[in-house]
Amino acid sequence: MKVLSRLGRLMRYTVAYAAITHCTFEYIGDFVLCKGPSMEPTLHSDNVLLTERLSKHWRTYQPGDIVIAISPINADQFICKRIVAVSGDQVLIQKPIPIEAEFSGSSDNKKKPVMVKDYVPRGYVWIEGDNKGNSSDSRYYGPIPVGLIRSRVLCRIWPISEATGL
C-alpha cells in the first residue's frame, strides 16, 4: 500500500510540474534555436534565443523588434525575422523583373527593377531578414498577420561568448 501511495504522489508531482512547464513555454516565453542565414550578421545559425510572449498584451510590435512567427507559406515552420513596418506604415517594394523583359532584345527594360509604394494593412506587419540577399520574407510573400507572430526575441543566450540583448 505504501508503494502505491508513493507512486500516486510521484504521479501528482509529475503532472503538476508538466502543467507548469507547459504553461510557462506556451504563455510566458521559451527558448528557440535559430536556423538558417536569413538574420546574419545579427543572428547566426544555431544561436539559441530567449523569447517572450507576454508583452503583446500591453505593447504593440515596433519596427526593429525581432520576432518568431509561423511561416505564412509553411504552417509547420517557424521563422525568425525583424519587423520593418507596422500597420499604416509605407513600404517601398522592389518587384521582380519580368522574365520577358530579361530575355527581350530591348535594353530599355533590361535590369530595371520596378519599385512600388504600398501601405501595411491594419493588423499586419512587414518582416524582413537582416541578410536581404538570402531571406524569404515579406518582400516575397507580402505583409503577415500579427496573429502569426508567436513571440518576441529578448536576447541571444548561446553561444555564451555571443550572449547579448537584442
Short mmCIF file of C-alpha atoms in Angstrom, two decimals:
data_model
loop_
_atom_site.label_atom_id
_atom_site.label_comp_id
_atom_site.label_asym_id
_atom_site.label_seq_id
_atom_site.Cartn_x
_atom_site.Cartn_y
_atom_site.Cartn_z
CA MET A 1 0.00 0.00 0.00
CA LYS A 2 2.90 2.36 0.78
CA VAL A 3 4.31 1.78 -2.69
CA LEU A 4 1.01 2.77 -4.34
CA SER A 5 0.78 5.84 -2.13
CA ARG A 6 4.30 6.95 -3.10
CA LEU A 7 3.65 6.18 -6.75
CA GLY A 8 0.44 8.26 -6.64
CA ARG A 9 2.29 11.18 -5.04
CA LEU A 10 5.05 10.94 -7.65
CA MET A 11 2.45 10.97 -10.44
CA ARG A 12 0.72 14.06 -8.97
CA TYR A 13 4.04 15.95 -8.78
CA THR A 14 4.96 14.87 -12.30
CA VAL A 15 1.63 16.05 -13.72
CA ALA A 16 1.83 19.33 -11.79
CA TYR A 17 5.38 20.08 -12.99
CA ALA A 18 4.47 19.13 -16.57
CA ALA A 19 1.48 21.50 -16.46
CA ILE A 20 3.58 24.35 -15.05
CA THR A 21 6.29 23.77 -17.67
CA HIS A 22 3.74 23.67 -20.49
CA CYS A 23 2.06 26.89 -19.35
CA THR A 24 5.42 28.63 -18.98
CA PHE A 25 6.55 27.76 -22.50
CA GLU A 26 3.12 28.32 -24.07
CA TYR A 27 2.13 31.62 -22.45
CA ILE A 28 5.23 33.31 -20.98
CA GLY A 29 8.23 32.54 -23.19
CA ASP A 30 10.58 29.88 -24.39
CA PHE A 31 13.90 29.06 -25.98
CA VAL A 32 14.25 28.98 -29.77
CA LEU A 33 17.04 27.54 -31.90
CA CYS A 34 17.67 29.88 -34.85
CA LYS A 35 18.41 28.03 -38.10
CA GLY A 36 19.49 29.45 -41.45
CA PRO A 37 21.38 32.51 -42.69
CA SER A 38 18.47 34.96 -43.15
CA MET A 39 19.23 37.00 -40.00
CA GLU A 40 23.01 37.24 -40.43
CA PRO A 41 25.01 39.16 -39.28
CA THR A 42 22.73 39.82 -36.26
CA LEU A 43 21.95 36.15 -35.61
CA HIS A 44 23.73 33.07 -36.90
CA SER A 45 22.51 29.56 -37.48
CA ASP A 46 22.42 27.50 -34.25
CA ASN A 47 22.08 30.54 -31.97
CA VAL A 48 19.73 29.90 -29.05
CA LEU A 49 17.33 32.75 -28.31
CA LEU A 50 15.23 33.60 -25.27
CA THR A 51 11.79 34.83 -26.31
CA GLU A 52 8.75 36.23 -24.52
CA ARG A 53 5.02 36.19 -25.26
CA LEU A 54 3.58 38.48 -22.61
CA SER A 55 4.28 41.97 -23.93
CA LYS A 56 1.86 41.61 -26.86
CA HIS A 57 -0.96 42.14 -24.33
CA TRP A 58 0.15 45.67 -23.35
CA ARG A 59 2.63 46.73 -26.08
CA THR A 60 2.32 46.79 -29.84
CA TYR A 61 5.08 45.41 -32.01
CA GLN A 62 7.53 48.06 -33.19
CA PRO A 63 9.85 48.32 -36.18
CA GLY A 64 13.16 46.83 -35.11
CA ASP A 65 11.64 44.04 -32.99
CA ILE A 66 12.96 40.58 -33.86
CA VAL A 67 10.12 38.08 -33.75
CA ILE A 68 9.43 34.37 -34.13
CA ALA A 69 6.43 33.80 -36.40
CA ILE A 70 4.63 30.95 -38.08
CA SER A 71 5.70 30.91 -41.72
CA PRO A 72 2.91 32.14 -44.00
CA ILE A 73 3.97 29.65 -46.69
CA ASN A 74 4.51 26.59 -44.43
CA ALA A 75 2.47 26.49 -41.22
CA ASP A 76 4.71 23.73 -39.81
CA GLN A 77 7.74 26.01 -39.83
CA PHE A 78 8.73 28.95 -37.63
CA ILE A 79 10.68 31.91 -38.98
CA CYS A 80 12.86 34.48 -37.23
CA LYS A 81 12.66 37.95 -38.81
CA ARG A 82 12.84 41.64 -37.97
CA ILE A 83 9.74 43.84 -38.11
CA VAL A 84 10.43 46.62 -40.61
CA ALA A 85 6.99 48.26 -40.77
CA VAL A 86 3.71 48.04 -38.87
CA SER A 87 0.07 48.84 -39.70
CA GLY A 88 -0.24 52.11 -41.62
CA ASP A 89 3.47 52.39 -42.48
CA GLN A 90 4.51 52.84 -46.08
CA VAL A 91 6.91 50.34 -47.64
CA LEU A 92 8.82 50.55 -50.90
CA ILE A 93 8.72 47.17 -52.62
CA GLN A 94 11.09 46.11 -55.39
CA LYS A 95 9.13 43.92 -57.77
CA PRO A 96 10.98 41.19 -59.69
CA ILE A 97 11.97 41.93 -63.27
CA PRO A 98 9.53 40.24 -65.68
CA ILE A 99 11.09 37.27 -67.47
CA GLU A 100 10.10 38.57 -70.91
CA ALA A 101 11.93 41.85 -70.20
CA GLU A 102 15.08 39.96 -69.22
CA PHE A 103 15.22 37.96 -72.41
CA SER A 104 13.94 40.53 -74.89
CA GLY A 105 16.46 42.33 -77.05
CA SER A 106 15.36 45.72 -75.71
CA SER A 107 17.91 47.42 -73.50
CA ASP A 108 15.25 49.79 -72.07
CA ASN A 109 13.65 47.10 -69.91
CA LYS A 110 16.79 45.22 -69.00
CA LYS A 111 17.80 45.15 -65.33
CA LYS A 112 15.49 47.99 -64.24
CA PRO A 113 13.72 46.93 -61.07
CA VAL A 114 10.18 48.15 -60.62
CA MET A 115 9.66 49.99 -57.32
CA VAL A 116 6.14 50.14 -55.89
CA LYS A 117 4.92 52.03 -52.80
CA ASP A 118 2.38 50.28 -50.62
CA TYR A 119 0.95 50.53 -47.12
CA VAL A 120 0.93 47.82 -44.47
CA PRO A 121 -2.74 46.99 -43.76
CA ARG A 122 -4.26 47.15 -40.30
CA GLY A 123 -3.48 44.04 -38.25
CA TYR A 124 -0.40 43.19 -40.34
CA VAL A 125 3.36 43.72 -40.13
CA TRP A 126 6.13 43.77 -42.73
CA ILE A 127 9.02 41.47 -41.79
CA GLU A 128 12.43 41.05 -43.38
CA GLY A 129 15.61 39.16 -42.66
CA ASP A 130 18.76 41.17 -41.97
CA ASN A 131 20.53 39.22 -44.74
CA LYS A 132 18.50 40.71 -47.61
CA GLY A 133 20.20 38.61 -50.28
CA ASN A 134 19.40 35.31 -48.55
CA SER A 135 15.98 35.72 -46.95
CA SER A 136 12.42 34.77 -47.88
CA ASP A 137 10.32 37.41 -46.19
CA SER A 138 7.58 39.99 -46.79
CA ARG A 139 9.30 41.07 -49.99
CA TYR A 140 8.40 37.60 -51.24
CA TYR A 141 5.01 36.87 -49.60
CA GLY A 142 3.75 40.31 -48.52
CA PRO A 143 2.79 41.53 -45.06
CA ILE A 144 1.88 38.90 -42.47
CA PRO A 145 -0.99 38.98 -39.95
CA VAL A 146 0.07 39.92 -36.42
CA GLY A 147 -1.67 36.70 -35.32
CA LEU A 148 1.14 34.66 -36.89
CA ILE A 149 3.70 36.19 -34.51
CA ARG A 150 4.46 33.68 -31.77
CA SER A 151 6.95 35.61 -29.63
CA ARG A 152 9.42 38.48 -29.46
CA VAL A 153 13.15 37.82 -29.10
CA LEU A 154 14.69 39.21 -25.91
CA CYS A 155 18.27 38.02 -26.17
CA ARG A 156 20.72 35.51 -27.56
CA ILE A 157 21.86 33.11 -24.86
CA TRP A 158 24.01 30.67 -26.86
CA PRO A 159 26.82 30.59 -27.73
CA ILE A 160 27.66 32.08 -24.37
CA SER A 161 30.50 34.16 -25.87
CA GLU A 162 27.90 35.98 -28.02
CA ALA A 163 25.17 36.30 -25.38
CA THR A 164 23.55 39.71 -25.74
CA GLY A 165 20.23 41.51 -25.59
CA LEU A 166 18.54 42.16 -28.93
#
